[in-house]
Coordinates of C-alpha atoms in Angstrom, one line a residue:
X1 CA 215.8 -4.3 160.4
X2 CA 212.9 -6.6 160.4
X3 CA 212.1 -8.5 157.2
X4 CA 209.0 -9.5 156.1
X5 CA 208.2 -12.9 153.3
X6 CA 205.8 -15.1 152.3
X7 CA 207.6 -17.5 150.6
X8 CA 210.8 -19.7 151.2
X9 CA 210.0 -19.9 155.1
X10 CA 210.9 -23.0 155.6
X11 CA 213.6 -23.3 154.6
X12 CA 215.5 -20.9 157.0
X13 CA 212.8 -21.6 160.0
X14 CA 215.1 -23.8 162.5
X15 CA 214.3 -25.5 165.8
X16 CA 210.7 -24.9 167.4
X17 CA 211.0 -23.3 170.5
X18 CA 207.3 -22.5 172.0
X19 CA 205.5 -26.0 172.1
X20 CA 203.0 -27.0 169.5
X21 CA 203.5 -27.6 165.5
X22 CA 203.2 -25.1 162.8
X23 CA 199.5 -24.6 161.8
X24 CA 198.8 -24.8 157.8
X25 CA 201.5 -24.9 155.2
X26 CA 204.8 -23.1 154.6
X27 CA 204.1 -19.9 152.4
X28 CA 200.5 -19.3 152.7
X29 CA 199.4 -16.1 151.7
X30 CA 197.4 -15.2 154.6
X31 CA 200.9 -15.5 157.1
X32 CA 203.6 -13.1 156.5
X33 CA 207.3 -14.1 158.3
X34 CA 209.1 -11.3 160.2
X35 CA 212.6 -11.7 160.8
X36 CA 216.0 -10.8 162.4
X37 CA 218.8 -12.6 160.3
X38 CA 221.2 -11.3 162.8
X39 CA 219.9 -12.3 166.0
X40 CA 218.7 -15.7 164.2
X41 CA 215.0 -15.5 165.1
X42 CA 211.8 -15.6 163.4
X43 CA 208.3 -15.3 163.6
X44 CA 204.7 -15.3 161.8
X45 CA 202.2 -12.8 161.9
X46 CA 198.7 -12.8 160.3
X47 CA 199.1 -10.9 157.0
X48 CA 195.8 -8.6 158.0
X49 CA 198.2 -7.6 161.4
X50 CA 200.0 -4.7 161.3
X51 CA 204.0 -5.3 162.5
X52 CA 205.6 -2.1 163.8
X53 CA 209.3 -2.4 164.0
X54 CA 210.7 0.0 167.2
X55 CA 213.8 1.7 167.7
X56 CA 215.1 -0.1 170.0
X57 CA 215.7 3.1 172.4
X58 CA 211.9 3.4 172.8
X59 CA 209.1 1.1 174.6
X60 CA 212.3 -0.5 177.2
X61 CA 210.6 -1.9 180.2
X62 CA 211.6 0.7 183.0
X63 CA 212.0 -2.1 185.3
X64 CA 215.2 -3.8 183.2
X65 CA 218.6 -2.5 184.8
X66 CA 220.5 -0.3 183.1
X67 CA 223.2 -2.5 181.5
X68 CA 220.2 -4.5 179.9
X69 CA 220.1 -3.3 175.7
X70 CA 217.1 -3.6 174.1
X71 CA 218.8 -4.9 170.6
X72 CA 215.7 -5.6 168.4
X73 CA 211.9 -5.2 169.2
X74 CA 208.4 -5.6 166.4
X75 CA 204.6 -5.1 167.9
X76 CA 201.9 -6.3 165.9
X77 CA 198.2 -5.1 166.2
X78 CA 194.7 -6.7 164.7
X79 CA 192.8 -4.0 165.2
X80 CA 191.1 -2.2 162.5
X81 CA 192.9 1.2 163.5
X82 CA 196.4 -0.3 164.8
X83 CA 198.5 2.2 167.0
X84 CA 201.4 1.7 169.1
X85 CA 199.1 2.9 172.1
X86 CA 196.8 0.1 171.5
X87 CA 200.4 -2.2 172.2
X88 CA 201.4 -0.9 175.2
X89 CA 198.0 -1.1 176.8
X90 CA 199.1 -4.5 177.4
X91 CA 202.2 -3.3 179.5
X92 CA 200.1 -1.6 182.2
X93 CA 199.5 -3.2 185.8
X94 CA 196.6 -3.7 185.8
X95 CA 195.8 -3.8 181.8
X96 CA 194.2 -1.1 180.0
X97 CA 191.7 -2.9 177.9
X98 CA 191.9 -4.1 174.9
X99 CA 189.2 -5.7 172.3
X100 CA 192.0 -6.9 169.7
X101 CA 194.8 -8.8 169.9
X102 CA 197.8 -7.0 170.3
X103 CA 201.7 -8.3 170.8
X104 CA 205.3 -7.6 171.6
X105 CA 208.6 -9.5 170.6
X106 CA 212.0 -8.3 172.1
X107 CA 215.2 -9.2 172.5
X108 CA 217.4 -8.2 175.2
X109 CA 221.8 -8.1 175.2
X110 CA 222.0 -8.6 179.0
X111 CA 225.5 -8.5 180.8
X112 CA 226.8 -9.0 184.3
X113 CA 224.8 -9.3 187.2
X114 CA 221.7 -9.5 185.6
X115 CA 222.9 -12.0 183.2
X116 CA 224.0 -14.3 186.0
X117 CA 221.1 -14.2 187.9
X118 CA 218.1 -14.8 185.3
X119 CA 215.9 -17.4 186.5
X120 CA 212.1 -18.2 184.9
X121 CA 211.0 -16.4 187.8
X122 CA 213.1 -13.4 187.3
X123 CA 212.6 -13.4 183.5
X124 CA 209.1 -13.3 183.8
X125 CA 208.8 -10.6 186.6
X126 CA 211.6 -8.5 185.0
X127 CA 209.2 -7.9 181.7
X128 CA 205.6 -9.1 183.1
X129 CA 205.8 -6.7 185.9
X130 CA 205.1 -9.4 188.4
X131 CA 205.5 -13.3 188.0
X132 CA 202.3 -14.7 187.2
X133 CA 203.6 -18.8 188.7
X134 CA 204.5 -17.1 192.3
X135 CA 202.1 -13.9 192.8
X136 CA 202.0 -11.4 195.9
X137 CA 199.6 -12.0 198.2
X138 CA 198.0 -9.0 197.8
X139 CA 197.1 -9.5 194.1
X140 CA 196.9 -13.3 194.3
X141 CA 192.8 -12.9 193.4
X142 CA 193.5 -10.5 190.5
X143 CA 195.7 -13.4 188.5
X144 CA 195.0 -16.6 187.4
X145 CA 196.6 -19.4 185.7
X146 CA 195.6 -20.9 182.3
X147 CA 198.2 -22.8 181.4
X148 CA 201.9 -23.2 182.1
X149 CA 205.2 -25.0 180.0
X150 CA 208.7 -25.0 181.3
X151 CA 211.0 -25.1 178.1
X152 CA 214.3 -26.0 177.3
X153 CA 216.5 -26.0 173.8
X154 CA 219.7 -25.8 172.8
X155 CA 220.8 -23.8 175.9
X156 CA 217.7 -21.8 176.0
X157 CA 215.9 -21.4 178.9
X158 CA 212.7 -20.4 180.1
X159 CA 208.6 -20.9 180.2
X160 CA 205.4 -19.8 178.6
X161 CA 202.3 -18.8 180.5
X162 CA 198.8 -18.1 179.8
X163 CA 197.6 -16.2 182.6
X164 CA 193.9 -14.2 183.4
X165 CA 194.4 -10.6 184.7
X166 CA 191.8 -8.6 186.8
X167 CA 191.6 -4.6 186.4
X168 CA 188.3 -3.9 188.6
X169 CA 185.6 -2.3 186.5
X170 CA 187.3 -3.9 183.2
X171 CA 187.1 -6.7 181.6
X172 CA 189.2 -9.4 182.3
X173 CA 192.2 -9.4 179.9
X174 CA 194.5 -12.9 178.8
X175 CA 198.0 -12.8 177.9
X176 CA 200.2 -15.6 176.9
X177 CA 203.9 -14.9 177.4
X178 CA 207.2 -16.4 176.6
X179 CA 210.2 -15.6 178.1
X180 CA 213.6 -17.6 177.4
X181 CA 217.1 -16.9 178.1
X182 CA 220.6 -18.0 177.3
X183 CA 223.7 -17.1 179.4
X184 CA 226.2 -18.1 177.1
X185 CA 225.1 -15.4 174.4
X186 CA 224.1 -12.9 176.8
X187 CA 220.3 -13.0 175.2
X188 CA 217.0 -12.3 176.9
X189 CA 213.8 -13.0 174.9
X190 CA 210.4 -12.4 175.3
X191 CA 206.8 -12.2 173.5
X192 CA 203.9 -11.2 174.8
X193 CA 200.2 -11.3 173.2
X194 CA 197.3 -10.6 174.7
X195 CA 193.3 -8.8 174.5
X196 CA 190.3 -8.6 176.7
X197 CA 189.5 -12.4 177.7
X198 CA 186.5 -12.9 175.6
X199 CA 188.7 -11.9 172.5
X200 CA 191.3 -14.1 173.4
X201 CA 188.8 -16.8 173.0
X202 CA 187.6 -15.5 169.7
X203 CA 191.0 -15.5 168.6
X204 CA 192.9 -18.1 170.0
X205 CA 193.9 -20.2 167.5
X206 CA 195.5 -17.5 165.7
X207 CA 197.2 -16.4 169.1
X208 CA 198.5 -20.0 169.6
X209 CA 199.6 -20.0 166.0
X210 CA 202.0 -16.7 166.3
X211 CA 203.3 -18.1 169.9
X212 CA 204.1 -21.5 168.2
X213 CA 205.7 -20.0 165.4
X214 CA 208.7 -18.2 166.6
X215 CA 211.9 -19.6 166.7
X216 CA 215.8 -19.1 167.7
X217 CA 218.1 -20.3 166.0
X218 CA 221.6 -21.2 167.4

């Protein structure tokens, strides 16, 4: 179950994971912390966002293997009417738009083949739909790079990526997306956030702020 508080976070907030340090002090009443004691991850969200916790049955990326578990997964909306739809308008290829900023945070069991094989190429294709560092030919013009950051902690694995996407007769649309993974635990993790470009320049310090904020802890 995801937990929410607004007090006492730092206390059980561990290593940072996404780089960048925390913005504004621990406890502040306009943050709320959502977390998963179990898994050892946790995360801050704007207190005027709403968090939706999912079954973890629902909302799987179709393109994940079978033997890969969705084992927790929250979505958070700023919009003034927040909805589950507006969330997985982020999902589509290409993006459905979106004026709001919108964002995803699941974890994955993965096992087997799948598990041996991750890469930060197949980690972000697996979930992004395509890998925005190597892109097709085809859609090459469609995508482009903001920014990108390799990272690497205490046997995690992986990168985050701010990337432009292209949906003709739309507006462009920006998502920053982190995806790490640790073989040893069999764990897969990713969090996407994203809107139209123009409001992920209206709200990018706040974006910035969420991405920095989550943290695994080992």
């Amino acid at each position: 179950m995801a937990r929410r508080r607004t007090v006492g976070a730092c206390a059980v907030i561990g290593a940072l994971i996404a780089a960048g340090p925390l913005v504004g002090a621990c406890g502040e009443s306009k943050w709320h912390y959502v977390d998963n004691g179990k898994e050892n991850t946790y995360i801050r969200v704007p207190n005027g966002w709403k968090v939706f916790t999912i079954d973890s049955r629902a909302g799987r990326p179709a393109s994940l293997p079978d033997s890969v578990e969705s084992v927790w997964h929250i979505a958070f909306d700023a919009s003034a009417k927040p909805s589950l739809k507006n969330v997985t308008a982020l999902d589509a290829l290409p993006p459905a738009s979106v004026d709001k900023p919108v964002g995803q945070l699941e974890i994955f069991q993965v096992t087997g083949t799948f598990n041996q094989e991750l890469s930060l190429t197949t980690a972000r294709s697996s979930v992004l739909g395509i890998d925005p560092i190597v892109v097709p030919d085809d859609v090459k013009d469609l995508v482009e790079i903001d920014k990108y950051t390799p990272l690497a902690h205490d046997g995690l694995q992986g990168s985050r990526v701010v990337y432009n996407l292209h949906n003709e007769g739309e507006p462009w649309q920006t998502v920053d997306a982190t995806t790490l993974f640790d073989q040893s635990r069999n764990r897969f993790y990713v969090l996407r956030i994203g809107c139209t470009s123009e409001c992920f320049k209206q709200n990018q310090k706040a974006i910035n702020d969420i991405a920095t904020s989550w943290k695994v802890v080992k």
